[in-house]
mmCIF file of C-alpha atoms in Angstrom:
data_model
loop_
_atom_site.group_PDB
_atom_site.id
_atom_site.type_symbol
_atom_site.label_atom_id
_atom_site.label_comp_id
_atom_site.label_asym_id
_atom_site.label_seq_id
_atom_site.Cartn_x
_atom_site.Cartn_y
_atom_site.Cartn_z
ATOM 1 C CA MET X 1 19.567 37.287 -19.975
ATOM 2 C CA ARG X 2 16.612 37.312 -17.598
ATOM 3 C CA ALA X 3 16.261 34.715 -14.917
ATOM 4 C CA ILE X 4 13.402 32.283 -15.374
ATOM 5 C CA PRO X 5 10.694 33.006 -12.818
ATOM 6 C CA PHE X 6 10.385 30.358 -10.106
ATOM 7 C CA LEU X 7 6.792 29.373 -10.993
ATOM 8 C CA ALA X 8 7.714 28.957 -14.679
ATOM 9 C CA LEU X 9 10.724 26.774 -13.745
ATOM 10 C CA LEU X 10 8.430 24.728 -11.480
ATOM 11 C CA ALA X 11 6.007 24.211 -14.377
ATOM 12 C CA LEU X 12 8.785 23.081 -16.707
ATOM 13 C CA THR X 13 10.002 20.616 -14.101
ATOM 14 C CA ALA X 14 6.501 19.208 -13.507
ATOM 15 C CA ALA X 15 5.978 18.730 -17.248
ATOM 16 C CA GLY X 16 9.052 16.566 -17.619
ATOM 17 C CA PRO X 17 8.917 12.817 -18.253
ATOM 18 C CA PRO X 18 7.937 10.573 -15.364
ATOM 19 C CA PRO X 19 10.771 8.804 -13.550
ATOM 20 C CA ALA X 20 11.915 5.493 -14.940
ATOM 21 C CA ASP X 21 10.475 2.364 -13.371
ATOM 22 C CA PRO X 22 13.149 -0.392 -13.427
ATOM 23 C CA MET X 23 10.664 -3.103 -12.465
ATOM 24 C CA LEU X 24 8.273 -2.228 -15.255
ATOM 25 C CA ALA X 25 11.141 -2.103 -17.715
ATOM 26 C CA GLN X 26 12.245 -5.601 -16.540
ATOM 27 C CA ILE X 27 8.710 -6.988 -16.945
ATOM 28 C CA VAL X 28 8.341 -5.570 -20.455
ATOM 29 C CA ALA X 29 11.795 -6.946 -21.452
ATOM 30 C CA GLY X 30 10.837 -10.362 -19.994
ATOM 31 C CA ALA X 31 7.634 -10.401 -22.113
ATOM 32 C CA ARG X 32 9.531 -9.516 -25.250
ATOM 33 C CA ALA X 33 11.899 -12.372 -24.569
ATOM 34 C CA VAL X 34 9.123 -14.958 -25.181
ATOM 35 C CA PRO X 35 7.812 -14.241 -28.738
ATOM 36 C CA PRO X 36 5.205 -16.615 -30.210
ATOM 37 C CA SER X 37 7.841 -18.413 -32.246
ATOM 38 C CA SER X 38 9.572 -19.518 -29.064
ATOM 39 C CA ILE X 39 6.599 -21.252 -27.490
ATOM 40 C CA ALA X 40 4.309 -24.149 -28.246
ATOM 41 C CA PHE X 41 1.129 -25.246 -26.533
ATOM 42 C CA GLU X 42 -2.169 -27.042 -26.701
ATOM 43 C CA ARG X 43 -5.292 -25.384 -25.515
ATOM 44 C CA SER X 44 -8.923 -26.276 -24.792
ATOM 45 C CA VAL X 45 -11.491 -23.615 -25.618
ATOM 46 C CA ARG X 46 -15.053 -23.775 -24.177
ATOM 47 C CA THR X 47 -17.503 -21.119 -25.351
ATOM 48 C CA VAL X 48 -21.046 -20.663 -24.048
ATOM 49 C CA ALA X 49 -23.169 -18.210 -25.972
ATOM 50 C CA GLN X 50 -26.764 -17.162 -25.271
ATOM 51 C CA GLU X 51 -29.111 -14.929 -27.274
ATOM 52 C CA GLY X 52 -32.219 -13.545 -25.624
ATOM 53 C CA THR X 53 -34.206 -16.230 -23.823
ATOM 54 C CA ALA X 54 -32.954 -19.048 -26.026
ATOM 55 C CA ALA X 55 -31.075 -21.954 -24.455
ATOM 56 C CA PRO X 56 -27.303 -21.449 -24.234
ATOM 57 C CA GLU X 57 -25.181 -22.999 -26.925
ATOM 58 C CA THR X 58 -21.864 -24.579 -25.968
ATOM 59 C CA GLN X 59 -18.898 -25.272 -28.217
ATOM 60 C CA VAL X 60 -15.664 -27.037 -27.204
ATOM 61 C CA ARG X 61 -12.536 -26.991 -29.283
ATOM 62 C CA THR X 62 -8.903 -28.025 -28.891
ATOM 63 C CA ASP X 63 -6.019 -26.387 -30.771
ATOM 64 C CA ARG X 64 -2.234 -26.644 -31.034
ATOM 65 C CA TRP X 65 0.218 -23.882 -31.585
ATOM 66 C CA ASP X 66 3.652 -25.198 -32.807
ATOM 67 C CA GLY X 67 5.430 -21.819 -32.949
ATOM 68 C CA LYS X 68 4.444 -21.107 -36.518
ATOM 69 C CA GLN X 69 0.737 -21.739 -36.974
ATOM 70 C CA LEU X 70 -2.437 -22.648 -35.108
ATOM 71 C CA THR X 71 -4.063 -25.989 -35.889
ATOM 72 C CA PRO X 72 -7.493 -27.003 -34.605
ATOM 73 C CA LEU X 73 -7.440 -30.589 -33.426
ATOM 74 C CA THR X 74 -11.045 -31.270 -32.425
ATOM 75 C CA ILE X 75 -14.359 -29.418 -32.605
ATOM 76 C CA GLY X 76 -17.223 -30.703 -30.521
ATOM 77 C CA GLY X 77 -15.273 -33.841 -29.722
ATOM 78 C CA LYS X 78 -14.716 -34.721 -33.368
ATOM 79 C CA PRO X 79 -11.489 -34.384 -35.361
ATOM 80 C CA ALA X 80 -11.242 -31.048 -37.161
ATOM 81 C CA THR X 81 -11.861 -31.344 -40.909
ATOM 82 C CA PRO X 82 -9.568 -29.780 -43.539
ATOM 83 C CA GLU X 83 -12.245 -27.112 -44.014
ATOM 84 C CA ASP X 84 -12.190 -26.392 -40.218
ATOM 85 C CA VAL X 85 -8.371 -26.040 -40.317
ATOM 86 C CA ALA X 86 -8.453 -23.607 -43.223
ATOM 87 C CA ARG X 87 -11.246 -21.537 -41.708
ATOM 88 C CA ILE X 88 -9.708 -21.274 -38.260
ATOM 89 C CA ARG X 89 -6.221 -20.590 -39.547
ATOM 90 C CA LYS X 90 -7.572 -17.758 -41.735
ATOM 91 C CA ALA X 91 -9.322 -16.205 -38.786
ATOM 92 C CA ALA X 92 -6.300 -16.607 -36.488
ATOM 93 C CA ALA X 93 -4.095 -14.841 -39.021
ATOM 94 C CA THR X 94 -5.990 -11.593 -38.460
ATOM 95 C CA ARG X 95 -5.695 -11.638 -34.653
ATOM 96 C CA PRO X 96 -2.686 -11.482 -32.285
ATOM 97 C CA LEU X 97 -1.856 -14.799 -30.665
ATOM 98 C CA ALA X 98 -2.630 -14.896 -26.946
ATOM 99 C CA GLY X 99 0.418 -15.322 -24.736
ATOM 100 C CA TYR X 100 2.729 -13.733 -22.194
ATOM 101 C CA HIS X 101 4.458 -11.816 -24.937
ATOM 102 C CA ARG X 102 1.496 -9.507 -25.203
ATOM 103 C CA ILE X 103 2.236 -8.043 -21.790
ATOM 104 C CA ALA X 104 4.843 -5.963 -23.586
ATOM 105 C CA ASP X 105 2.138 -4.564 -25.908
ATOM 106 C CA TYR X 106 -0.062 -3.586 -23.000
ATOM 107 C CA LEU X 107 2.537 -2.174 -20.636
ATOM 108 C CA GLY X 108 5.279 -1.079 -23.041
ATOM 109 C CA ARG X 109 4.113 2.528 -23.238
ATOM 110 C CA GLY X 110 4.106 2.937 -19.444
ATOM 111 C CA ALA X 111 1.713 2.168 -16.623
ATOM 112 C CA ARG X 112 0.747 3.627 -13.241
ATOM 113 C CA ARG X 113 2.145 1.665 -10.355
ATOM 114 C CA SER X 114 0.260 1.050 -7.102
ATOM 115 C CA THR X 115 -0.021 -1.478 -4.282
ATOM 116 C CA ASN X 116 -3.194 -3.488 -3.585
ATOM 117 C CA ALA X 117 -4.709 -4.348 -0.195
ATOM 118 C CA GLN X 118 -2.486 -7.461 0.032
ATOM 119 C CA GLY X 119 0.658 -5.357 -0.455
ATOM 120 C CA ARG X 120 1.283 -6.647 -4.043
ATOM 121 C CA ILE X 121 2.384 -4.450 -6.913
ATOM 122 C CA VAL X 122 -0.199 -3.626 -9.549
ATOM 123 C CA TYR X 123 0.358 -1.761 -12.843
ATOM 124 C CA ARG X 124 -2.650 0.042 -14.376
ATOM 125 C CA VAL X 125 -3.178 1.264 -17.939
ATOM 126 C CA GLU X 126 -6.243 3.256 -18.910
ATOM 127 C CA GLY X 127 -6.665 2.769 -22.641
ATOM 128 C CA LEU X 128 -4.691 0.092 -24.497
ATOM 129 C CA PRO X 129 -2.746 0.577 -27.718
ATOM 130 C CA LYS X 130 -4.714 0.421 -30.936
ATOM 131 C CA GLY X 131 -5.313 -3.114 -32.137
ATOM 132 C CA SER X 132 -5.104 -4.703 -28.707
ATOM 133 C CA ILE X 133 -8.807 -5.687 -28.317
ATOM 134 C CA ASP X 134 -11.091 -6.197 -31.294
ATOM 135 C CA VAL X 135 -14.644 -7.545 -30.961
ATOM 136 C CA GLY X 136 -15.671 -6.701 -34.494
ATOM 137 C CA LYS X 137 -14.720 -3.114 -33.569
ATOM 138 C CA ASP X 138 -11.493 -1.972 -31.991
ATOM 139 C CA ILE X 139 -12.355 -1.113 -28.389
ATOM 140 C CA SER X 140 -8.745 -0.896 -27.136
ATOM 141 C CA ALA X 141 -8.954 2.828 -26.170
ATOM 142 C CA ASN X 142 -11.906 2.071 -23.893
ATOM 143 C CA VAL X 143 -10.319 -0.859 -22.008
ATOM 144 C CA VAL X 144 -8.591 -0.576 -18.639
ATOM 145 C CA ALA X 145 -5.918 -3.127 -17.747
ATOM 146 C CA GLU X 146 -4.520 -4.059 -14.356
ATOM 147 C CA ALA X 147 -1.440 -6.302 -14.085
ATOM 148 C CA LEU X 148 -0.725 -8.063 -10.823
ATOM 149 C CA VAL X 149 3.003 -8.703 -10.307
ATOM 150 C CA ASP X 150 4.604 -11.757 -8.728
ATOM 151 C CA THR X 151 7.861 -10.734 -7.002
ATOM 152 C CA SER X 152 8.471 -14.011 -5.110
ATOM 153 C CA GLY X 153 11.219 -15.198 -7.443
ATOM 154 C CA ALA X 154 14.441 -13.789 -8.801
ATOM 155 C CA VAL X 155 12.660 -12.043 -11.695
ATOM 156 C CA PRO X 156 9.295 -10.280 -11.371
ATOM 157 C CA PHE X 157 6.528 -11.250 -13.810
ATOM 158 C CA VAL X 158 2.827 -10.610 -14.249
ATOM 159 C CA SER X 159 0.828 -13.409 -12.744
ATOM 160 C CA ARG X 160 -2.625 -12.062 -13.558
ATOM 161 C CA LEU X 161 -3.878 -9.512 -16.047
ATOM 162 C CA ARG X 162 -7.435 -8.191 -15.963
ATOM 163 C CA MET X 163 -8.868 -6.112 -18.798
ATOM 164 C CA VAL X 164 -12.261 -4.541 -18.533
ATOM 165 C CA LEU X 165 -14.402 -2.113 -20.562
ATOM 166 C CA SER X 166 -14.450 1.264 -18.838
ATOM 167 C CA LYS X 167 -18.009 2.072 -19.918
ATOM 168 C CA PRO X 168 -20.711 0.703 -22.263
ATOM 169 C CA LEU X 169 -20.185 1.357 -25.962
ATOM 170 C CA SER X 170 -22.557 1.749 -28.878
ATOM 171 C CA PHE X 171 -21.366 1.153 -32.412
ATOM 172 C CA PHE X 172 -22.597 0.404 -35.954
ATOM 173 C CA LEU X 173 -25.826 2.182 -34.884
ATOM 174 C CA VAL X 174 -27.473 -1.176 -34.094
ATOM 175 C CA ALA X 175 -25.147 -2.710 -31.543
ATOM 176 C CA LYS X 176 -24.203 -2.051 -27.914
ATOM 177 C CA LEU X 177 -21.512 -3.603 -25.749
ATOM 178 C CA ASP X 178 -22.470 -3.351 -22.123
ATOM 179 C CA THR X 179 -19.729 -5.355 -20.421
ATOM 180 C CA PHE X 180 -16.389 -6.873 -21.500
ATOM 181 C CA GLU X 181 -13.815 -8.582 -19.300
ATOM 182 C CA VAL X 182 -10.735 -10.709 -19.879
ATOM 183 C CA ILE X 183 -8.716 -12.339 -17.115
ATOM 184 C CA ASN X 184 -5.379 -13.985 -17.963
ATOM 185 C CA ASP X 185 -3.458 -16.112 -15.508
ATOM 186 C CA TYR X 186 0.257 -16.743 -16.015
ATOM 187 C CA ARG X 187 2.687 -19.173 -14.421
ATOM 188 C CA LEU X 188 6.327 -20.022 -14.903
ATOM 189 C CA GLY X 189 6.584 -22.657 -17.586
ATOM 190 C CA PRO X 190 9.331 -24.604 -19.374
ATOM 191 C CA GLY X 191 12.705 -22.963 -18.847
ATOM 192 C CA GLY X 192 11.351 -20.757 -16.108
ATOM 193 C CA ARG X 193 9.621 -18.545 -18.676
ATOM 194 C CA PRO X 194 6.189 -17.044 -17.863
ATOM 195 C CA ALA X 195 3.381 -18.621 -19.876
ATOM 196 C CA LEU X 196 -0.354 -18.133 -20.227
ATOM 197 C CA VAL X 197 -2.181 -21.022 -18.522
ATOM 198 C CA ARG X 198 -5.787 -19.829 -18.333
ATOM 199 C CA GLN X 199 -7.984 -17.162 -19.894
ATOM 200 C CA THR X 200 -11.608 -16.234 -19.307
ATOM 201 C CA GLN X 201 -13.399 -13.793 -21.523
ATOM 202 C CA SER X 202 -16.965 -12.588 -21.033
ATOM 203 C CA LEU X 203 -19.028 -10.021 -22.838
ATOM 204 C CA ALA X 204 -22.654 -8.945 -22.906
ATOM 205 C CA GLY X 205 -24.620 -6.563 -25.075
ATOM 206 C CA ALA X 206 -27.301 -6.282 -27.695
ATOM 207 C CA GLN X 207 -27.546 -6.216 -31.454
ATOM 208 C CA MET X 208 -30.645 -5.194 -33.441
ATOM 209 C CA GLY X 209 -32.478 -4.965 -30.086
ATOM 210 C CA LYS X 210 -31.705 -8.553 -29.139
ATOM 211 C CA ALA X 211 -29.619 -9.123 -25.972
ATOM 212 C CA GLY X 212 -26.885 -11.696 -25.845
ATOM 213 C CA SER X 213 -23.786 -12.857 -23.909
ATOM 214 C CA THR X 214 -20.742 -14.987 -24.500
ATOM 215 C CA ARG X 215 -18.296 -16.527 -22.062
ATOM 216 C CA THR X 216 -15.158 -18.314 -23.217
ATOM 217 C CA GLU X 217 -12.822 -20.304 -20.922
ATOM 218 C CA THR X 218 -9.470 -21.352 -22.362
ATOM 219 C CA THR X 219 -6.854 -23.507 -20.660
ATOM 220 C CA TYR X 220 -3.297 -23.752 -22.012
ATOM 221 C CA SER X 221 -0.770 -26.527 -21.638
ATOM 222 C CA PRO X 222 2.784 -25.523 -22.668
ATOM 223 C CA ILE X 223 4.550 -28.274 -24.623
ATOM 224 C CA ARG X 224 7.947 -26.506 -24.869
#
């Protein structure tokens, strides 16, 4: 039996799996411990959309999640109609519910750890799992996520998650997405569990040669 040359042995060693990160594993486990069925909240959603040089259009909506389904409460300051409820529930059924549990989806396959200028731990993922971000087209593979970790308590958790499009995208031959950004803020909620308390989402692009942008601000109030 011939000895393995040193350089070959070095290559085999370098190609091995990265060392385990106990903190990342703890964060992912903590996110999996708060599935959608275990939380309830009300949220206020304010969306401002603008197309070309037209005046911006604003829509305000309030919803409630009871652990099983999403129910719109008001739209434009008026009670949601049965038709509104059916339409919004149908749309919600095709999209993942926003919440801290989704941290496990984003970081569960591993992330690169670093420290920011303030000395805080940041986990970075370049390209999210398929199905994570859909804007009429799945752009997950082109999104970079950075998770800021709060280590001030007994258990570390992500206090802010920023997701941004890595480069402009063209799709459907007639549309272009120039910018996309989501910022989620999390705080410890009922029972000391991390909960999503605020989300801002902004995007800008063009369709059929007409430029447009949308910004949505959502605030969450846990009720259990």
